[in-house]
PDB file of C-alpha atoms in Angstrom:
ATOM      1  CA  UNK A   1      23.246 -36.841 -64.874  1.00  0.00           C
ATOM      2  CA  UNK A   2      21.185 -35.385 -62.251  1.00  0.00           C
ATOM      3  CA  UNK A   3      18.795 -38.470 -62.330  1.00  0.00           C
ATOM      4  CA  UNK A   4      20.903 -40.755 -60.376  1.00  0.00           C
ATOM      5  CA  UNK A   5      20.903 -38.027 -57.393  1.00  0.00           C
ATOM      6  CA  UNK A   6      19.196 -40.019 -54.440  1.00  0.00           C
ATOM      7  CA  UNK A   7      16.586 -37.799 -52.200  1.00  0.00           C
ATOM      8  CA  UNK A   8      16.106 -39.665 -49.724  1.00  0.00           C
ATOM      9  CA  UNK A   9      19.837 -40.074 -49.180  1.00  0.00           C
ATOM     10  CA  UNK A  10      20.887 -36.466 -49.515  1.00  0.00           C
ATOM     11  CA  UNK A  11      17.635 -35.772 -46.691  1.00  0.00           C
ATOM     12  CA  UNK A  12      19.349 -38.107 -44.408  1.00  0.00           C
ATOM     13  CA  UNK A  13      22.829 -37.047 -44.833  1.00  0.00           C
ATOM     14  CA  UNK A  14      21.628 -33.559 -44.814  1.00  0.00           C
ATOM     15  CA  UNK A  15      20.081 -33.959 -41.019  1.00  0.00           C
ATOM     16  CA  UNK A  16      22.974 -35.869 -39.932  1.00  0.00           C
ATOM     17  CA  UNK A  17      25.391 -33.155 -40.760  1.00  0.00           C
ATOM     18  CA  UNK A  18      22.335 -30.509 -38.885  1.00  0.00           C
ATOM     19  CA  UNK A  19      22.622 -33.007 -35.937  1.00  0.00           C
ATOM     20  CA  UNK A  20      26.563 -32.948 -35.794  1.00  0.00           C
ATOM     21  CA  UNK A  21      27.083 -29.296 -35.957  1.00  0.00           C
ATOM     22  CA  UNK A  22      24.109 -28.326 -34.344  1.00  0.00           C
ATOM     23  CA  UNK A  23      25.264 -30.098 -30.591  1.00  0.00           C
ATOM     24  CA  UNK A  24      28.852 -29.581 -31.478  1.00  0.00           C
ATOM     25  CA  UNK A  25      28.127 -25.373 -31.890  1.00  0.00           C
ATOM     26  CA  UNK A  26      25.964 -25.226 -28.625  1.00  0.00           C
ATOM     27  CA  UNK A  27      28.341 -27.769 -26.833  1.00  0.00           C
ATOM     28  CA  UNK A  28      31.189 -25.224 -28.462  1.00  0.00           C
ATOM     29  CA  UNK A  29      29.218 -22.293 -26.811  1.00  0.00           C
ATOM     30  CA  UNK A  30      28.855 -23.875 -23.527  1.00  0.00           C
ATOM     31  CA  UNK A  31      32.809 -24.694 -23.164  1.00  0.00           C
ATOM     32  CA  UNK A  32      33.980 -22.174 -25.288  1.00  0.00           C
ATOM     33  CA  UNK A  33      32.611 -18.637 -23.773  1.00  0.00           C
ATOM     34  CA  UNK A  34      34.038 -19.637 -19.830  1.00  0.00           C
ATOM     35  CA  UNK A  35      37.287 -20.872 -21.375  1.00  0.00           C
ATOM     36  CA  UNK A  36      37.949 -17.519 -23.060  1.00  0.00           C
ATOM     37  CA  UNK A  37      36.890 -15.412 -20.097  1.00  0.00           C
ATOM     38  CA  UNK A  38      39.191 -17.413 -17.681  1.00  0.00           C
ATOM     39  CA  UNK A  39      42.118 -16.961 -20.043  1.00  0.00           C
ATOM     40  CA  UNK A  40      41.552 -13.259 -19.885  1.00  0.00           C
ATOM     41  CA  UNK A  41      40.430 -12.354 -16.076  1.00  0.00           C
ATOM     42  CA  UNK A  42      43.565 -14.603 -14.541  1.00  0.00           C
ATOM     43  CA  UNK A  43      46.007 -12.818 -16.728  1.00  0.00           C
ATOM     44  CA  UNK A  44      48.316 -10.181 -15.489  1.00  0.00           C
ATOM     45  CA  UNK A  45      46.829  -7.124 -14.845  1.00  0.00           C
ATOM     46  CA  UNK A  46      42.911  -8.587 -14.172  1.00  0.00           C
ATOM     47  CA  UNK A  47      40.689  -8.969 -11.556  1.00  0.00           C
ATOM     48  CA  UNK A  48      41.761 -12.839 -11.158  1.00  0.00           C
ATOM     49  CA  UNK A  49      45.161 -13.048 -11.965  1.00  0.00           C
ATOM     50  CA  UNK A  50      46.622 -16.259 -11.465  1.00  0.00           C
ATOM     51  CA  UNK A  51      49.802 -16.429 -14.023  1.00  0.00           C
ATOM     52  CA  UNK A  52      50.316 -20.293 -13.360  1.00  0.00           C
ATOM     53  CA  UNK A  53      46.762 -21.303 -13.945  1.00  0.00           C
ATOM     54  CA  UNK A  54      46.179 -18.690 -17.131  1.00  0.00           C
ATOM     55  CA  UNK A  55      49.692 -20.592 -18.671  1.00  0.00           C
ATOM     56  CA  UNK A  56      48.591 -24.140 -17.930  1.00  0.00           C
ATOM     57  CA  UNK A  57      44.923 -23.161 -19.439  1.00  0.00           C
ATOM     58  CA  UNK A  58      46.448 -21.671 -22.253  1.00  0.00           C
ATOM     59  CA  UNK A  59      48.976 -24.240 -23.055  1.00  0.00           C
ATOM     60  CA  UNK A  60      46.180 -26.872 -23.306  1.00  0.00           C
ATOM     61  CA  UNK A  61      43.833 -25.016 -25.459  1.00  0.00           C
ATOM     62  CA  UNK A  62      47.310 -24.239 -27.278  1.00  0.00           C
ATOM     63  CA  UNK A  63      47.372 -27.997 -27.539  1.00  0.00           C
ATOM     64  CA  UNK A  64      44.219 -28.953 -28.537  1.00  0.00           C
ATOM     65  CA  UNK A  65      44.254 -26.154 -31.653  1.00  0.00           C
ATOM     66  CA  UNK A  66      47.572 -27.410 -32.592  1.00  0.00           C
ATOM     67  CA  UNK A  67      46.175 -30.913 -33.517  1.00  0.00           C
ATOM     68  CA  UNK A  68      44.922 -31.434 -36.658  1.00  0.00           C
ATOM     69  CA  UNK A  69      41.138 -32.482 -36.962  1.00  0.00           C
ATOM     70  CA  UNK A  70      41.680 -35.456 -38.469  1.00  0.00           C
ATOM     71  CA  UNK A  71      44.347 -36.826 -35.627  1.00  0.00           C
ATOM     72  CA  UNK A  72      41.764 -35.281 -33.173  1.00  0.00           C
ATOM     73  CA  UNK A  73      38.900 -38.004 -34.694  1.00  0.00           C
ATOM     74  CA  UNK A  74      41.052 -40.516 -34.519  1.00  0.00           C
ATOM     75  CA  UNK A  75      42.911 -40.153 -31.038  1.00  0.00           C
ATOM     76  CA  UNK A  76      39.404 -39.190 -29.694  1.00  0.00           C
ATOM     77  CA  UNK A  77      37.839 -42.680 -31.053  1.00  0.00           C
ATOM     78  CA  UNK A  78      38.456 -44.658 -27.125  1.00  0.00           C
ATOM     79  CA  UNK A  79      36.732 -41.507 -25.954  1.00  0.00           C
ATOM     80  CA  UNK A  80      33.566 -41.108 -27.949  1.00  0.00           C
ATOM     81  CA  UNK A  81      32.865 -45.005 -27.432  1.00  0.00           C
ATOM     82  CA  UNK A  82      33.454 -44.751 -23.409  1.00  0.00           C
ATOM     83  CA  UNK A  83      30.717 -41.506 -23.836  1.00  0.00           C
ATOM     84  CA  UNK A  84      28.101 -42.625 -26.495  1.00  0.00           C
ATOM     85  CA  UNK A  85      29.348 -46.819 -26.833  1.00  0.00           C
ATOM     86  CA  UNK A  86      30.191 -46.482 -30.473  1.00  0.00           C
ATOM     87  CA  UNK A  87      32.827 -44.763 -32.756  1.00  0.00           C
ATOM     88  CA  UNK A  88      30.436 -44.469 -35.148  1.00  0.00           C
ATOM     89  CA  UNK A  89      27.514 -42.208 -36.869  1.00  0.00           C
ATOM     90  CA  UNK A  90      27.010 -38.721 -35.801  1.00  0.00           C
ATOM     91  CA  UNK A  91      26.606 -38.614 -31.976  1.00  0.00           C
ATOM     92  CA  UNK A  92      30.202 -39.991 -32.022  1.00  0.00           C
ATOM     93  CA  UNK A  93      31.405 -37.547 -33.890  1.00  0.00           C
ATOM     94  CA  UNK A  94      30.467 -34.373 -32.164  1.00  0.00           C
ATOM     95  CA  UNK A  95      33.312 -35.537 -29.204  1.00  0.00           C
ATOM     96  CA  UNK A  96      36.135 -34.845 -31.588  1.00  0.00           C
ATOM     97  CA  UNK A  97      34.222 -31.870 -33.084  1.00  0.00           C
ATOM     98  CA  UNK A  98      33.622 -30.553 -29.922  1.00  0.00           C
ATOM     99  CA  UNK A  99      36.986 -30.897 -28.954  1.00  0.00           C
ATOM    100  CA  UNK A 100      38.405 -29.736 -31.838  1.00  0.00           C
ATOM    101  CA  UNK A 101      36.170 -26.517 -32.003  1.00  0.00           C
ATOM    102  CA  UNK A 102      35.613 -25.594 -28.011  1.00  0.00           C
ATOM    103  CA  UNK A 103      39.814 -24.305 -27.761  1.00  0.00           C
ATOM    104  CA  UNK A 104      39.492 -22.275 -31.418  1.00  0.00           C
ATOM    105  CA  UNK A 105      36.492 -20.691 -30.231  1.00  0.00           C
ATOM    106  CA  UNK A 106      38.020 -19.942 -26.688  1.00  0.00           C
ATOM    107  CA  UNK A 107      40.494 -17.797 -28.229  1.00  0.00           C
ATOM    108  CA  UNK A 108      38.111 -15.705 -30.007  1.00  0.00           C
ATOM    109  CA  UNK A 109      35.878 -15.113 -27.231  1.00  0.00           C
ATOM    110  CA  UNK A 110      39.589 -14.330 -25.236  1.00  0.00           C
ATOM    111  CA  UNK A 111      39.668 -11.806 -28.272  1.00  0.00           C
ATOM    112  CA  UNK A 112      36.776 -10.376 -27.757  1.00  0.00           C
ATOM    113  CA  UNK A 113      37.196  -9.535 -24.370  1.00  0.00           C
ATOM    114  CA  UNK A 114      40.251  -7.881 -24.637  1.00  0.00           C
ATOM    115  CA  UNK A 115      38.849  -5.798 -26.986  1.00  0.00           C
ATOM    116  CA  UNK A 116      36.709  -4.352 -24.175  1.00  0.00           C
ATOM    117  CA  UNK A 117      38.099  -0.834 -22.656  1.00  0.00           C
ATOM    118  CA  UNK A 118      39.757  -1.413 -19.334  1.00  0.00           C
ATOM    119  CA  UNK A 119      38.593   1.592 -18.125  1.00  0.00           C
ATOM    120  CA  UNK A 120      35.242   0.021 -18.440  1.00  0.00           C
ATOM    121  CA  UNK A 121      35.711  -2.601 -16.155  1.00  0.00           C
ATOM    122  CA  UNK A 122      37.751  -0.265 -13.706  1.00  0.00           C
ATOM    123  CA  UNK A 123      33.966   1.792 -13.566  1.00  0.00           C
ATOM    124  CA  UNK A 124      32.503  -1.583 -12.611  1.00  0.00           C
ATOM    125  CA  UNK A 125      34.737  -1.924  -9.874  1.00  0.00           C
ATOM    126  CA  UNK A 126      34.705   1.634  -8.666  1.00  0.00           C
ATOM    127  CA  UNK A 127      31.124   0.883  -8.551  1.00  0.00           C
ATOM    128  CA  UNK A 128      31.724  -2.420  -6.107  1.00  0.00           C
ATOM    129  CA  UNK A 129      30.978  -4.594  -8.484  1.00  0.00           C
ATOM    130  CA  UNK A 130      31.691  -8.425  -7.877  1.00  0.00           C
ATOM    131  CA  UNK A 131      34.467 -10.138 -10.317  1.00  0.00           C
ATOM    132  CA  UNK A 132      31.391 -12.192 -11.228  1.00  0.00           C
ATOM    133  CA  UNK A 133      28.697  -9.567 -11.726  1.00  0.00           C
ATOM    134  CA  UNK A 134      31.218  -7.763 -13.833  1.00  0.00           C
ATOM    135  CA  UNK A 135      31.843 -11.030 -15.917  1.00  0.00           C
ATOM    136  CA  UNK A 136      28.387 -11.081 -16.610  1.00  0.00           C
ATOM    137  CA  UNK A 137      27.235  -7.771 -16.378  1.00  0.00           C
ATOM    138  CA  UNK A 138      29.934  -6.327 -18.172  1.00  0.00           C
ATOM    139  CA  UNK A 139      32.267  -7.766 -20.353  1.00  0.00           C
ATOM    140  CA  UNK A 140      30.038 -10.567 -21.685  1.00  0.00           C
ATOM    141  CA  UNK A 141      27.549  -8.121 -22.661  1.00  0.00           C
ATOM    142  CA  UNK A 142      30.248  -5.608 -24.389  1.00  0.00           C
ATOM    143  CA  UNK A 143      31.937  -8.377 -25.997  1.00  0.00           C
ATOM    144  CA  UNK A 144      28.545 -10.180 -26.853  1.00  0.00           C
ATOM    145  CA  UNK A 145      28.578  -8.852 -30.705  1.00  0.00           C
ATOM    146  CA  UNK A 146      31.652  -9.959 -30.871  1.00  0.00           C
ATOM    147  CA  UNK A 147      31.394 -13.302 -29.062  1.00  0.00           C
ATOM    148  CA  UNK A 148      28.880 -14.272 -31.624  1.00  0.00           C
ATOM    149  CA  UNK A 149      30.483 -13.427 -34.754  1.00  0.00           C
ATOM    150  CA  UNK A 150      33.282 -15.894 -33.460  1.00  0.00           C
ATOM    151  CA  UNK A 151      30.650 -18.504 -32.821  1.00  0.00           C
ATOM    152  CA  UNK A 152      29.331 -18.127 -36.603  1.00  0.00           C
ATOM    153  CA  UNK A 153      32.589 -18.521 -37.810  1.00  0.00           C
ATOM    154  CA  UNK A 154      33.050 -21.620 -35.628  1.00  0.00           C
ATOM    155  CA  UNK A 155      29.826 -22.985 -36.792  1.00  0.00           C
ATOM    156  CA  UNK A 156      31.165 -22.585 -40.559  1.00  0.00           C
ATOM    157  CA  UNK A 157      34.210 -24.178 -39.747  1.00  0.00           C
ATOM    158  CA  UNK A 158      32.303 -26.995 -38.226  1.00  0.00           C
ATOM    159  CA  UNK A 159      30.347 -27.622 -40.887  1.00  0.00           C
ATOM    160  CA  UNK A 160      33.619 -28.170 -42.751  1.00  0.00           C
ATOM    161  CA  UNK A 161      35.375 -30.323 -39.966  1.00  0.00           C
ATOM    162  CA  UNK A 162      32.017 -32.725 -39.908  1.00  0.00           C
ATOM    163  CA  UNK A 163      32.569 -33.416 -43.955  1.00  0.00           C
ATOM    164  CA  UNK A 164      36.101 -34.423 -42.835  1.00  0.00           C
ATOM    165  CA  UNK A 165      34.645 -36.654 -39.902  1.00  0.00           C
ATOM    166  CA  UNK A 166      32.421 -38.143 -42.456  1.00  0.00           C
ATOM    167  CA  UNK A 167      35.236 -39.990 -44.041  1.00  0.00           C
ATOM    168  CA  UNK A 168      35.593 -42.234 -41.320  1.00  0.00           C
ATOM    169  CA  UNK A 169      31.938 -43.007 -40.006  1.00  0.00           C
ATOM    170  CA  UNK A 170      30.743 -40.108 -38.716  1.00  0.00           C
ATOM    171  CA  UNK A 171      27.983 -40.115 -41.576  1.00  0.00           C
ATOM    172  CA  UNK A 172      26.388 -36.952 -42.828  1.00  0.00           C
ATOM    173  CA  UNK A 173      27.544 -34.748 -46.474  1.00  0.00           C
ATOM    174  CA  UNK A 174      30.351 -35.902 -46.098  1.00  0.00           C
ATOM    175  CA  UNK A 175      30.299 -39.143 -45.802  1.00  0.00           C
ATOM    176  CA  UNK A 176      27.525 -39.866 -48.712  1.00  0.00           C
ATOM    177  CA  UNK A 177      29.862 -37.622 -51.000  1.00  0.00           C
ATOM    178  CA  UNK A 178      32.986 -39.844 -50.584  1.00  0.00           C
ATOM    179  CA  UNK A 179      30.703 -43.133 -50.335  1.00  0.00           C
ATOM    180  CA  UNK A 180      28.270 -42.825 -52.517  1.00  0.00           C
ATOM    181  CA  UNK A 181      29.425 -39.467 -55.081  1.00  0.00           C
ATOM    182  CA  UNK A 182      33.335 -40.019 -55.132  1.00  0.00           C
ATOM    183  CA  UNK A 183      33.123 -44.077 -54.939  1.00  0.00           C
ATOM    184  CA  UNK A 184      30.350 -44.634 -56.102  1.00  0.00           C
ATOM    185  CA  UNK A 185      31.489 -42.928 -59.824  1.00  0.00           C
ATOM    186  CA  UNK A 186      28.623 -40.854 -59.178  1.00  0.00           C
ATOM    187  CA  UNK A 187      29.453 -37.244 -59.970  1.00  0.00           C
ATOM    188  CA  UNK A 188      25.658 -35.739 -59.513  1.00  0.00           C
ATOM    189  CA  UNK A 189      25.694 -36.996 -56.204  1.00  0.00           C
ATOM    190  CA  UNK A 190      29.341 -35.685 -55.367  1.00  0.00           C
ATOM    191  CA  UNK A 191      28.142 -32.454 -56.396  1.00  0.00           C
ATOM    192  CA  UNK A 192      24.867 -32.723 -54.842  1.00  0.00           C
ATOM    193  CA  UNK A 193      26.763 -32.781 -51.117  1.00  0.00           C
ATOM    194  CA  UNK A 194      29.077 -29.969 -52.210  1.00  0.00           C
ATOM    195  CA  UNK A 195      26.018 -27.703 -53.261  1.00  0.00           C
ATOM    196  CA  UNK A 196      24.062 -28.352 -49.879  1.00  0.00           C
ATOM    197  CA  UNK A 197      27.393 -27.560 -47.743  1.00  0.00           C
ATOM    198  CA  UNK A 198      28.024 -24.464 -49.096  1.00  0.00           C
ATOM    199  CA  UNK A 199      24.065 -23.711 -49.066  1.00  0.00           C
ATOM    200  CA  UNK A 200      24.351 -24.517 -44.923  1.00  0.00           C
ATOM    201  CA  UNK A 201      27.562 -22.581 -44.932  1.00  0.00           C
ATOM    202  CA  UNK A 202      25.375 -19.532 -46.320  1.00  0.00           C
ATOM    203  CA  UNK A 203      22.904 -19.927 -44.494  1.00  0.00           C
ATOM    204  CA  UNK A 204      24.691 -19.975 -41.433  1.00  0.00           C
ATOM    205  CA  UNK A 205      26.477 -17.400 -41.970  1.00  0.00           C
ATOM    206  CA  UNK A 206      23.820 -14.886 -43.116  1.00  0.00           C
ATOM    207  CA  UNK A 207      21.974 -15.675 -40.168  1.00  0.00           C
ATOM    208  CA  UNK A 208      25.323 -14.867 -37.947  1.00  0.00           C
ATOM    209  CA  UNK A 209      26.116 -11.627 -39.484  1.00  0.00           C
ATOM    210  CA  UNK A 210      22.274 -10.506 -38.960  1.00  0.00           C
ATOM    211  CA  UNK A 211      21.911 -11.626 -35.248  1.00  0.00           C
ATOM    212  CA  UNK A 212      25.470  -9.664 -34.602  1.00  0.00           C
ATOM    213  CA  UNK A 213      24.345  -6.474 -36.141  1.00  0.00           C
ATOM    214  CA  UNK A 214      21.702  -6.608 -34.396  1.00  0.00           C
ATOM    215  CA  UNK A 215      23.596  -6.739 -31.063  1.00  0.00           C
ATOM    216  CA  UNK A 216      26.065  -4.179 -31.922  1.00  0.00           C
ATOM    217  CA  UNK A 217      25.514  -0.446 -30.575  1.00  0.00           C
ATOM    218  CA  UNK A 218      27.323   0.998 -32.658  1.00  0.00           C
ATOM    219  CA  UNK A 219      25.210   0.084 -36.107  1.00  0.00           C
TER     220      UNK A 219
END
């Protein structure tokens, strides 16, 4: 059976589905970490409370989660061709995945954060520290263990979302499974996509849980 497993393809696939997750996760970072921060430090009670702007913000990224991934590639298509000119291949597909990822990992960062004593950040301010050295000076670098634990667990659930996005052009795992495994009547390769998934799902994770340990003070 395991003769009629293409190489070449699975290599391809394989670095289309690195390419999608690997700009969606840092694009996911970039959005992700000042999104959850804002939604905590204009709450009620913080150093930038603004109660109108903290329920508009979170009623978006309330929006955005609520939308399943599939809708989100396909009311996202107009987008990703006014950004990249094409609806098509991976490049195009890290808009949706970037949208669909940026709000889930916003709320675990907003997690994260909350976590963080308050009496901590009351030092900080004792101290006369700035609401933006404390941001970065402080409750980034307590949450930070945290922060990246979420961001594995993002990047896992990306690599999931870009199989999905592979079933309508977005190439990659998951697209060669359904084309050319599930199609195709071609069970080796089918498996073949499923084995390397969960192998990048491993890896990622393993990788996650190591880097987070090694941030955390209390291990």
């Amino acid at each position: 059976m395991w003769e009629s497993v293409d190489l070449d393809l699975l290599q391809e696939a394989t670095l289309e589905t690195l390419h999608m997750v690997g700009i969606s996760t840092l694009m996911t970072a970039v959005l992700g970490i000042p999104l959850g921060v804002l939604l905590v430090v204009t709450d009620r009670g913080y150093f930038w409370e603004n109660l109108v702007f903290q329920r508009i913000l979170a009623f978006v990224v309330n929006i955005f989660r609520a939308v399943p991934f599939i809708i989100l590639v396909l009311f996202l298509f107009p987008v990703a061709k006014l950004l990249v000119g094409t609806t098509l291949g991976p490049t195009a597909a890290t808009i949706p995945l970037i949208a669909g990822a940026a709000p889930f990992y916003a709320r675990m960062v907003e997690t994260a954060i909350r976590d963080i004593d308050r009496g901590v950040i009351e030092a900080a301010q004792a101290m006369g520290a700035s609401r933006l050295t404390i941001i970065c000076k402080v409750l980034i670098p307590e949450a930070f263990p945290s922060i990246v634990s979420g961001l594995t667990v993002t990047c896992v659930s990306l690599i999931s979302f870009s199989a999905m996005a592979g079933i309508v052009g977005a190439g990659g795992l998951g697209d060669t499974a359904y084309r050319f495994g599930f199609q195709a009547f071609n069970d080796a390769m089918l498996y073949s996509c499923g084995i390397l998934l969960v192998v990048l799902v491993q890896l990622v994770q393993a990788v996650g849980d190591w880097i987070a340990r090694a941030l955390d003070k209390r291990s």
